[in-house]
Amino acid sequence: MTRPRIHVTRRLPEAVEARLAERFEVALNPGDTPPTRAGLEAAMRTADGLLPCVADRIDADLLALPDRRVRIVANFGVGVNNIDLAAAEAAGVVVTNTPDVLTDATADLAMALILAATRRMSETEAALRRGDWRGFAPTGWLGMGLQGKTLGILGMGRIGQATARRAALGFGMRIAYFNRSATGPFDFPAEPCDSIEALLAAADVVSLHLPGGGPRPLTAERIAGMKRGAYLVNTARGDVVDEAALAEALASGRLAGAGLDVFAEEPKVPPALLALPNVTLLPHIGSATLETRTAMGMLAVDNLVAHFDGAPLPSRVGR
Ligand code: DGY
């Protein structure tokens, strides 16, 4: 019996690739080169299933290729803003993602960025490496303590809640949150806000946990409404923030600092942000632990196996 052919766009953890190879005829990417448009088109034409990552744009043209063979796109990632879901639905292509398994790793990184921003870690480490450290100084490089401060969570889904739990129970922060739909109760204290504006005005640190690909929630106007001296952390998607307005607010000192793991046009990072000392910039590593990336890959494989076995899909997107 011929085995379904799966095209994998990037190198995956060894255990995941081994499992794929056991079950499928698999086209891997041992060199880990990002796929070209032509490469993705060829994959859509020659494979039964595609396993892309969140950096691969699976747009309407790809999904509407007249000789497309792919019937399932098993995204390596919980966010699916890289995939045109309406076009997939119209074309009858199944889309799956990898929720839950990356919640803790991403919340850990959000907490790390909260600490990095408020304790000025990037700025002070850079000074030390430059040789600008003259020894301990009682008033040198003071940051902001977290205890009793308000963390504003924008988007109280799985990762928002996991971040809030860490901040409340581990660091003694007060939690305020805004979520489009009613949510809770939680196993930590948290106060809902009626609007994004109210949340931004109240929070000493704002952490973003919203999907990308929609209207931008953190506009220049809303950034201007953040509390003076506040911090912003983004482990969600770069396009949820007006990056130019954020850079201006950080440069003027209206915002004290930021920690960003995601950018609107990855891997491009706006030069205005690169030039600022008071922002920690990371290359989209929220889920980047071996354990988590392996679990993400295994869940993508679970989805592929279920699809080709005609079984219920563990994590289908939409429906
Ligand atoms: C996701 O899964 O959406 C993350 O951004 C990458 O792990």
GROMACS .gro file of C-alpha atoms and ligand atoms in nm:
model
  326
    1MET     CA    1   0.000   0.000   0.000
    2THR     CA    2   0.142   0.341  -0.089
    3ARG     CA    3   0.201   0.564   0.207
    4PRO     CA    4   0.077   0.924   0.211
    5ARG     CA    5   0.349   1.172   0.120
    6ILE     CA    6   0.420   1.450   0.372
    7HIS     CA    7   0.627   1.756   0.291
    8VAL     CA    8   0.798   1.911   0.593
    9THR     CA    9   0.915   2.267   0.531
   10ARG     CA   10   1.182   2.293   0.806
   11ARG     CA   11   1.404   2.064   1.007
   12LEU     CA   12   1.220   1.920   1.309
   13PRO     CA   13   1.349   1.758   1.630
   14GLU     CA   14   1.500   1.416   1.556
   15ALA     CA   15   1.233   1.213   1.735
   16VAL     CA   16   0.961   1.386   1.532
   17GLU     CA   17   1.132   1.325   1.199
   18ALA     CA   18   1.191   0.960   1.295
   19ARG     CA   19   0.822   0.914   1.375
   20LEU     CA   20   0.717   1.080   1.050
   21ALA     CA   21   0.948   0.853   0.852
   22GLU     CA   22   0.805   0.541   1.020
   23ARG     CA   23   0.455   0.620   0.911
   24PHE     CA   24   0.477   0.832   0.594
   25GLU     CA   25   0.677   0.881   0.280
   26VAL     CA   26   0.838   1.200   0.393
   27ALA     CA   27   1.022   1.489   0.228
   28LEU     CA   28   1.239   1.644   0.500
   29ASN     CA   29   1.456   1.954   0.494
   30PRO     CA   30   1.788   1.847   0.650
   31GLY     CA   31   1.956   2.176   0.551
   32ASP     CA   32   1.675   2.372   0.721
   33THR     CA   33   1.668   2.635   0.446
   34PRO     CA   34   1.346   2.838   0.452
   35PRO     CA   35   1.129   2.725   0.160
   36THR     CA   36   1.097   2.940  -0.150
   37ARG     CA   37   0.764   3.021  -0.307
   38ALA     CA   38   0.842   2.777  -0.590
   39GLY     CA   39   0.934   2.512  -0.333
   40LEU     CA   40   0.602   2.555  -0.154
   41GLU     CA   41   0.412   2.537  -0.483
   42ALA     CA   42   0.592   2.215  -0.575
   43ALA     CA   43   0.516   2.074  -0.229
   44MET     CA   44   0.145   2.159  -0.268
   45ARG     CA   45   0.145   1.971  -0.598
   46THR     CA   46   0.341   1.663  -0.494
   47ALA     CA   47   0.251   1.590  -0.130
   48ASP     CA   48  -0.070   1.472   0.036
   49GLY     CA   49   0.002   1.667   0.353
   50LEU     CA   50   0.208   1.974   0.434
   51LEU     CA   51   0.378   2.033   0.769
   52PRO     CA   52   0.479   2.401   0.761
   53CYS     CA   53   0.591   2.626   1.044
   54VAL     CA   54   0.456   2.965   1.146
   55ALA     CA   55   0.706   3.144   0.921
   56ASP     CA   56   0.569   2.983   0.603
   57ARG     CA   57   0.290   3.178   0.436
   58ILE     CA   58   0.024   2.943   0.306
   59ASP     CA   59  -0.186   3.191   0.115
   60ALA     CA   60  -0.496   3.175  -0.103
   61ASP     CA   61  -0.298   3.132  -0.427
   62LEU     CA   62  -0.115   2.830  -0.292
   63LEU     CA   63  -0.435   2.677  -0.162
   64ALA     CA   64  -0.616   2.742  -0.491
   65LEU     CA   65  -0.351   2.584  -0.717
   66PRO     CA   66  -0.558   2.388  -0.971
   67ASP     CA   67  -0.332   2.082  -0.949
   68ARG     CA   68  -0.289   2.096  -0.570
   69ARG     CA   69  -0.258   1.754  -0.408
   70VAL     CA   70  -0.221   1.860  -0.042
   71ARG     CA   71  -0.538   1.793   0.160
   72ILE     CA   72  -0.412   1.877   0.507
   73VAL     CA   73  -0.190   2.154   0.641
   74ALA     CA   74  -0.063   2.048   0.986
   75ASN     CA   75   0.087   2.371   1.113
   76PHE     CA   76   0.386   2.352   1.349
   77GLY     CA   77   0.260   2.624   1.582
   78VAL     CA   78  -0.050   2.729   1.770
   79GLY     CA   79  -0.082   3.057   1.577
   80VAL     CA   80  -0.228   3.012   1.230
   81ASN     CA   81  -0.205   3.369   1.101
   82ASN     CA   82   0.041   3.234   0.840
   83ILE     CA   83  -0.244   3.040   0.678
   84ASP     CA   84  -0.538   3.183   0.485
   85LEU     CA   85  -0.803   2.991   0.675
   86ALA     CA   86  -1.094   3.110   0.460
   87ALA     CA   87  -0.913   2.997   0.146
   88ALA     CA   88  -0.831   2.662   0.309
   89GLU     CA   89  -1.193   2.612   0.401
   90ALA     CA   90  -1.307   2.707   0.050
   91ALA     CA   91  -1.057   2.464  -0.100
   92GLY     CA   92  -1.155   2.184   0.140
   93VAL     CA   93  -0.809   2.173   0.295
   94VAL     CA   94  -0.800   2.070   0.660
   95VAL     CA   95  -0.588   2.288   0.892
   96THR     CA   96  -0.454   2.177   1.231
   97ASN     CA   97  -0.231   2.349   1.488
   98THR     CA   98  -0.040   2.272   1.809
   99PRO     CA   99  -0.218   2.428   2.109
  100ASP     CA  100  -0.149   2.357   2.480
  101VAL     CA  101   0.192   2.192   2.441
  102LEU     CA  102   0.369   2.530   2.415
  103THR     CA  103   0.173   2.718   2.679
  104ASP     CA  104   0.425   2.680   2.962
  105ALA     CA  105   0.733   2.751   2.751
  106THR     CA  106   0.579   3.067   2.608
  107ALA     CA  107   0.454   3.189   2.947
  108ASP     CA  108   0.803   3.125   3.089
  109LEU     CA  109   0.950   3.344   2.817
  110ALA     CA  110   0.691   3.617   2.877
  111MET     CA  111   0.794   3.616   3.244
  112ALA     CA  112   1.161   3.623   3.142
  113LEU     CA  113   1.092   3.929   2.925
  114ILE     CA  114   0.899   4.099   3.205
  115LEU     CA  115   1.204   4.053   3.426
  116ALA     CA  116   1.448   4.148   3.149
  117ALA     CA  117   1.261   4.472   3.077
  118THR     CA  118   1.195   4.581   3.436
  119ARG     CA  119   1.547   4.489   3.556
  120ARG     CA  120   1.715   4.640   3.247
  121MET     CA  121   1.900   4.319   3.167
  122SER     CA  122   1.988   4.385   2.802
  123GLU     CA  123   2.103   4.740   2.871
  124THR     CA  124   2.317   4.647   3.171
  125GLU     CA  125   2.469   4.338   3.014
  126ALA     CA  126   2.563   4.544   2.707
  127ALA     CA  127   2.729   4.803   2.935
  128LEU     CA  128   2.928   4.532   3.112
  129ARG     CA  129   3.042   4.375   2.782
  130ARG     CA  130   3.150   4.720   2.657
  131GLY     CA  131   3.366   4.761   2.968
  132ASP     CA  132   3.142   5.037   3.104
  133TRP     CA  133   3.093   4.879   3.447
  134ARG     CA  134   3.282   5.074   3.713
  135GLY     CA  135   3.178   4.851   4.004
  136PHE     CA  136   2.876   4.830   4.233
  137ALA     CA  137   2.688   5.160   4.272
  138PRO     CA  138   2.390   5.201   4.512
  139THR     CA  139   2.194   5.408   4.262
  140GLY     CA  140   2.325   5.252   3.944
  141TRP     CA  141   2.092   5.095   3.687
  142LEU     CA  142   1.782   5.090   3.906
  143GLY     CA  143   1.486   4.903   3.765
  144MET     CA  144   1.133   4.842   3.888
  145GLY     CA  145   1.034   4.573   4.141
  146LEU     CA  146   0.737   4.357   4.044
  147GLN     CA  147   0.579   4.292   4.385
  148GLY     CA  148   0.247   4.476   4.419
  149LYS     CA  149   0.270   4.616   4.065
  150THR     CA  150  -0.006   4.558   3.812
  151LEU     CA  151   0.045   4.324   3.520
  152GLY     CA  152  -0.208   4.392   3.244
  153ILE     CA  153  -0.279   4.084   3.037
  154LEU     CA  154  -0.427   4.158   2.697
  155GLY     CA  155  -0.581   3.829   2.582
  156MET     CA  156  -0.659   3.591   2.868
  157GLY     CA  157  -0.636   3.266   2.674
  158ARG     CA  158  -0.416   2.970   2.767
  159ILE     CA  159  -0.083   3.156   2.747
  160GLY     CA  160  -0.222   3.477   2.900
  161GLN     CA  161  -0.350   3.279   3.198
  162ALA     CA  162  -0.024   3.085   3.238
  163THR     CA  163   0.171   3.413   3.238
  164ALA     CA  164  -0.071   3.573   3.485
  165ARG     CA  165  -0.048   3.271   3.716
  166ARG     CA  166   0.333   3.293   3.723
  167ALA     CA  167   0.325   3.668   3.786
  168ALA     CA  168   0.057   3.652   4.056
  169LEU     CA  169   0.164   3.343   4.249
  170GLY     CA  170   0.538   3.356   4.185
  171PHE     CA  171   0.609   3.730   4.186
  172GLY     CA  172   0.324   3.885   4.388
  173MET     CA  173   0.190   4.097   4.102
  174ARG     CA  174  -0.169   4.214   4.081
  175ILE     CA  175  -0.335   4.094   3.762
  176ALA     CA  176  -0.569   4.303   3.548
  177TYR     CA  177  -0.689   4.162   3.219
  178PHE     CA  178  -0.895   4.232   2.911
  179ASN     CA  179  -1.045   3.952   2.708
  180ARG     CA  180  -1.298   3.988   2.427
  181SER     CA  181  -1.524   3.715   2.567
  182ALA     CA  182  -1.609   3.634   2.928
  183THR     CA  183  -1.355   3.404   3.090
  184GLY     CA  184  -1.256   3.274   3.434
  185PRO     CA  185  -1.271   3.196   3.717
  186PHE     CA  186  -0.897   3.141   3.758
  187ASP     CA  187  -0.684   2.975   4.026
  188PHE     CA  188  -0.516   3.312   4.099
  189PRO     CA  189  -0.661   3.658   4.173
  190ALA     CA  190  -0.733   3.868   3.862
  191GLU     CA  191  -0.953   4.171   3.788
  192PRO     CA  192  -1.122   4.211   3.451
  193CYS     CA  193  -1.111   4.553   3.276
  194ASP     CA  194  -1.399   4.684   3.066
  195SER     CA  195  -1.181   4.805   2.781
  196ILE     CA  196  -0.831   4.779   2.640
  197GLU     CA  197  -0.787   5.150   2.722
  198ALA     CA  198  -0.872   5.093   3.090
  199LEU     CA  199  -0.623   4.805   3.106
  200LEU     CA  200  -0.343   5.005   2.943
  201ALA     CA  201  -0.401   5.302   3.173
  202ALA     CA  202  -0.383   5.083   3.485
  203ALA     CA  203  -0.094   4.846   3.409
  204ASP     CA  204   0.269   4.892   3.513
  205VAL     CA  205   0.358   4.609   3.274
  206VAL     CA  206   0.146   4.503   2.977
  207SER     CA  207   0.185   4.153   2.833
  208LEU     CA  208   0.027   4.073   2.497
  209HIS     CA  209  -0.134   3.737   2.429
  210LEU     CA  210  -0.349   3.797   2.122
  211PRO     CA  211  -0.353   3.622   1.785
  212GLY     CA  212  -0.209   3.817   1.492
  213GLY     CA  213  -0.349   3.865   1.147
  214GLY     CA  214  -0.648   4.080   1.247
  215PRO     CA  215  -0.700   4.450   1.316
  216ARG     CA  216  -0.407   4.583   1.524
  217PRO     CA  217  -0.513   4.616   1.890
  218LEU     CA  218  -0.211   4.817   2.009
  219THR     CA  219  -0.239   5.126   1.788
  220ALA     CA  220  -0.030   5.443   1.833
  221GLU     CA  221  -0.325   5.602   2.012
  222ARG     CA  222  -0.352   5.317   2.259
  223ILE     CA  223   0.025   5.314   2.317
  224ALA     CA  224  -0.005   5.685   2.400
  225GLY     CA  225  -0.269   5.588   2.657
  226MET     CA  226  -0.038   5.351   2.845
  227LYS     CA  227   0.068   5.451   3.193
  228ARG     CA  228   0.378   5.676   3.189
  229GLY     CA  229   0.688   5.469   3.271
  230ALA     CA  230   0.518   5.137   3.193
  231TYR     CA  231   0.672   4.835   3.020
  232LEU     CA  232   0.544   4.633   2.725
  233VAL     CA  233   0.609   4.265   2.659
  234ASN     CA  234   0.507   4.083   2.341
  235THR     CA  235   0.536   3.707   2.295
  236ALA     CA  236   0.230   3.684   2.069
  237ARG     CA  237   0.263   3.830   1.718
  238GLY     CA  238   0.447   4.141   1.599
  239ASP     CA  239   0.158   4.277   1.397
  240VAL     CA  240  -0.054   4.334   1.709
  241VAL     CA  241   0.161   4.638   1.795
  242ASP     CA  242   0.235   4.959   1.604
  243GLU     CA  243   0.612   4.907   1.614
  244ALA     CA  244   0.700   5.261   1.502
  245ALA     CA  245   0.482   5.416   1.773
  246LEU     CA  246   0.629   5.178   2.029
  247ALA     CA  247   0.985   5.272   1.931
  248GLU     CA  248   0.897   5.641   1.965
  249ALA     CA  249   0.741   5.591   2.309
  250LEU     CA  250   1.051   5.400   2.423
  251ALA     CA  251   1.292   5.656   2.276
  252SER     CA  252   1.112   5.947   2.442
  253GLY     CA  253   1.113   5.770   2.779
  254ARG     CA  254   0.732   5.773   2.801
  255LEU     CA  255   0.757   5.395   2.823
  256ALA     CA  256   1.040   5.268   3.041
  257GLY     CA  257   1.118   4.951   2.849
  258ALA     CA  258   0.999   4.658   2.645
  259GLY     CA  259   1.065   4.294   2.580
  260LEU     CA  260   0.981   4.167   2.234
  261ASP     CA  261   1.003   3.811   2.100
  262VAL     CA  262   0.799   3.873   1.785
  263PHE     CA  263   0.801   4.128   1.502
  264ALA     CA  264   0.562   4.227   1.228
  265GLU     CA  265   0.793   4.131   0.941
  266GLU     CA  266   1.015   3.858   1.079
  267PRO     CA  267   1.306   3.812   1.047
  268LYS     CA  268   1.330   4.190   0.990
  269VAL     CA  269   1.354   4.391   1.311
  270PRO     CA  270   1.280   4.764   1.278
  271PRO     CA  271   1.609   4.963   1.300
  272ALA     CA  272   1.438   5.206   1.538
  273LEU     CA  273   1.396   4.922   1.789
  274LEU     CA  274   1.747   4.785   1.731
  275ALA     CA  275   1.888   5.126   1.820
  276LEU     CA  276   1.720   5.141   2.162
  277PRO     CA  277   1.899   5.026   2.477
  278ASN     CA  278   1.581   4.982   2.682
  279VAL     CA  279   1.434   4.695   2.485
  280THR     CA  280   1.519   4.326   2.493
  281LEU     CA  281   1.484   4.177   2.146
  282LEU     CA  282   1.458   3.800   2.095
  283PRO     CA  283   1.427   3.597   1.773
  284HIS     CA  284   1.080   3.437   1.823
  285ILE     CA  285   1.193   3.176   2.076
  286GLY     CA  286   0.879   3.158   2.292
  287SER     CA  287   0.836   2.785   2.236
  288ALA     CA  288   1.203   2.708   2.174
  289THR     CA  289   1.283   2.432   2.420
  290LEU     CA  290   1.366   2.084   2.296
  291GLU     CA  291   1.081   1.941   2.503
  292THR     CA  292   0.824   2.184   2.367
  293ARG     CA  293   0.936   2.178   2.004
  294THR     CA  294   0.931   1.796   2.020
  295ALA     CA  295   0.580   1.800   2.168
  296MET     CA  296   0.465   2.045   1.898
  297GLY     CA  297   0.605   1.819   1.627
  298MET     CA  298   0.445   1.510   1.781
  299LEU     CA  299   0.108   1.684   1.793
  300ALA     CA  300   0.141   1.784   1.427
  301VAL     CA  301   0.218   1.418   1.347
  302ASP     CA  302  -0.080   1.304   1.559
  303ASN     CA  303  -0.298   1.527   1.343
  304LEU     CA  304  -0.155   1.388   1.020
  305VAL     CA  305  -0.193   1.027   1.137
  306ALA     CA  306  -0.553   1.088   1.247
  307HIS     CA  307  -0.633   1.257   0.916
  308PHE     CA  308  -0.500   0.972   0.703
  309ASP     CA  309  -0.662   0.712   0.933
  310GLY     CA  310  -0.997   0.891   0.907
  311ALA     CA  311  -0.996   0.940   1.287
  312PRO     CA  312  -1.098   1.254   1.483
  313LEU     CA  313  -0.830   1.522   1.463
  314PRO     CA  314  -0.667   1.618   1.797
  315SER     CA  315  -0.648   1.987   1.713
  316ARG     CA  316  -0.834   2.099   1.403
  317VAL     CA  317  -0.857   2.473   1.346
  318GLY     CA  318  -1.209   2.614   1.289
  319ARG     CA  319  -1.489   2.359   1.334
  320DGY     C1  320   0.328   2.961   1.773
  320DGY     O1  321   0.321   2.839   1.791
  320DGY     O2  322   0.235   3.025   1.726
  320DGY     C2  323   0.453   3.030   1.816
  320DGY     O3  324   0.456   3.160   1.780
  320DGY     C3  325   0.575   2.956   1.768
  320DGY     O4  326   0.593   2.855   1.857
   0.00000   0.00000   0.00000
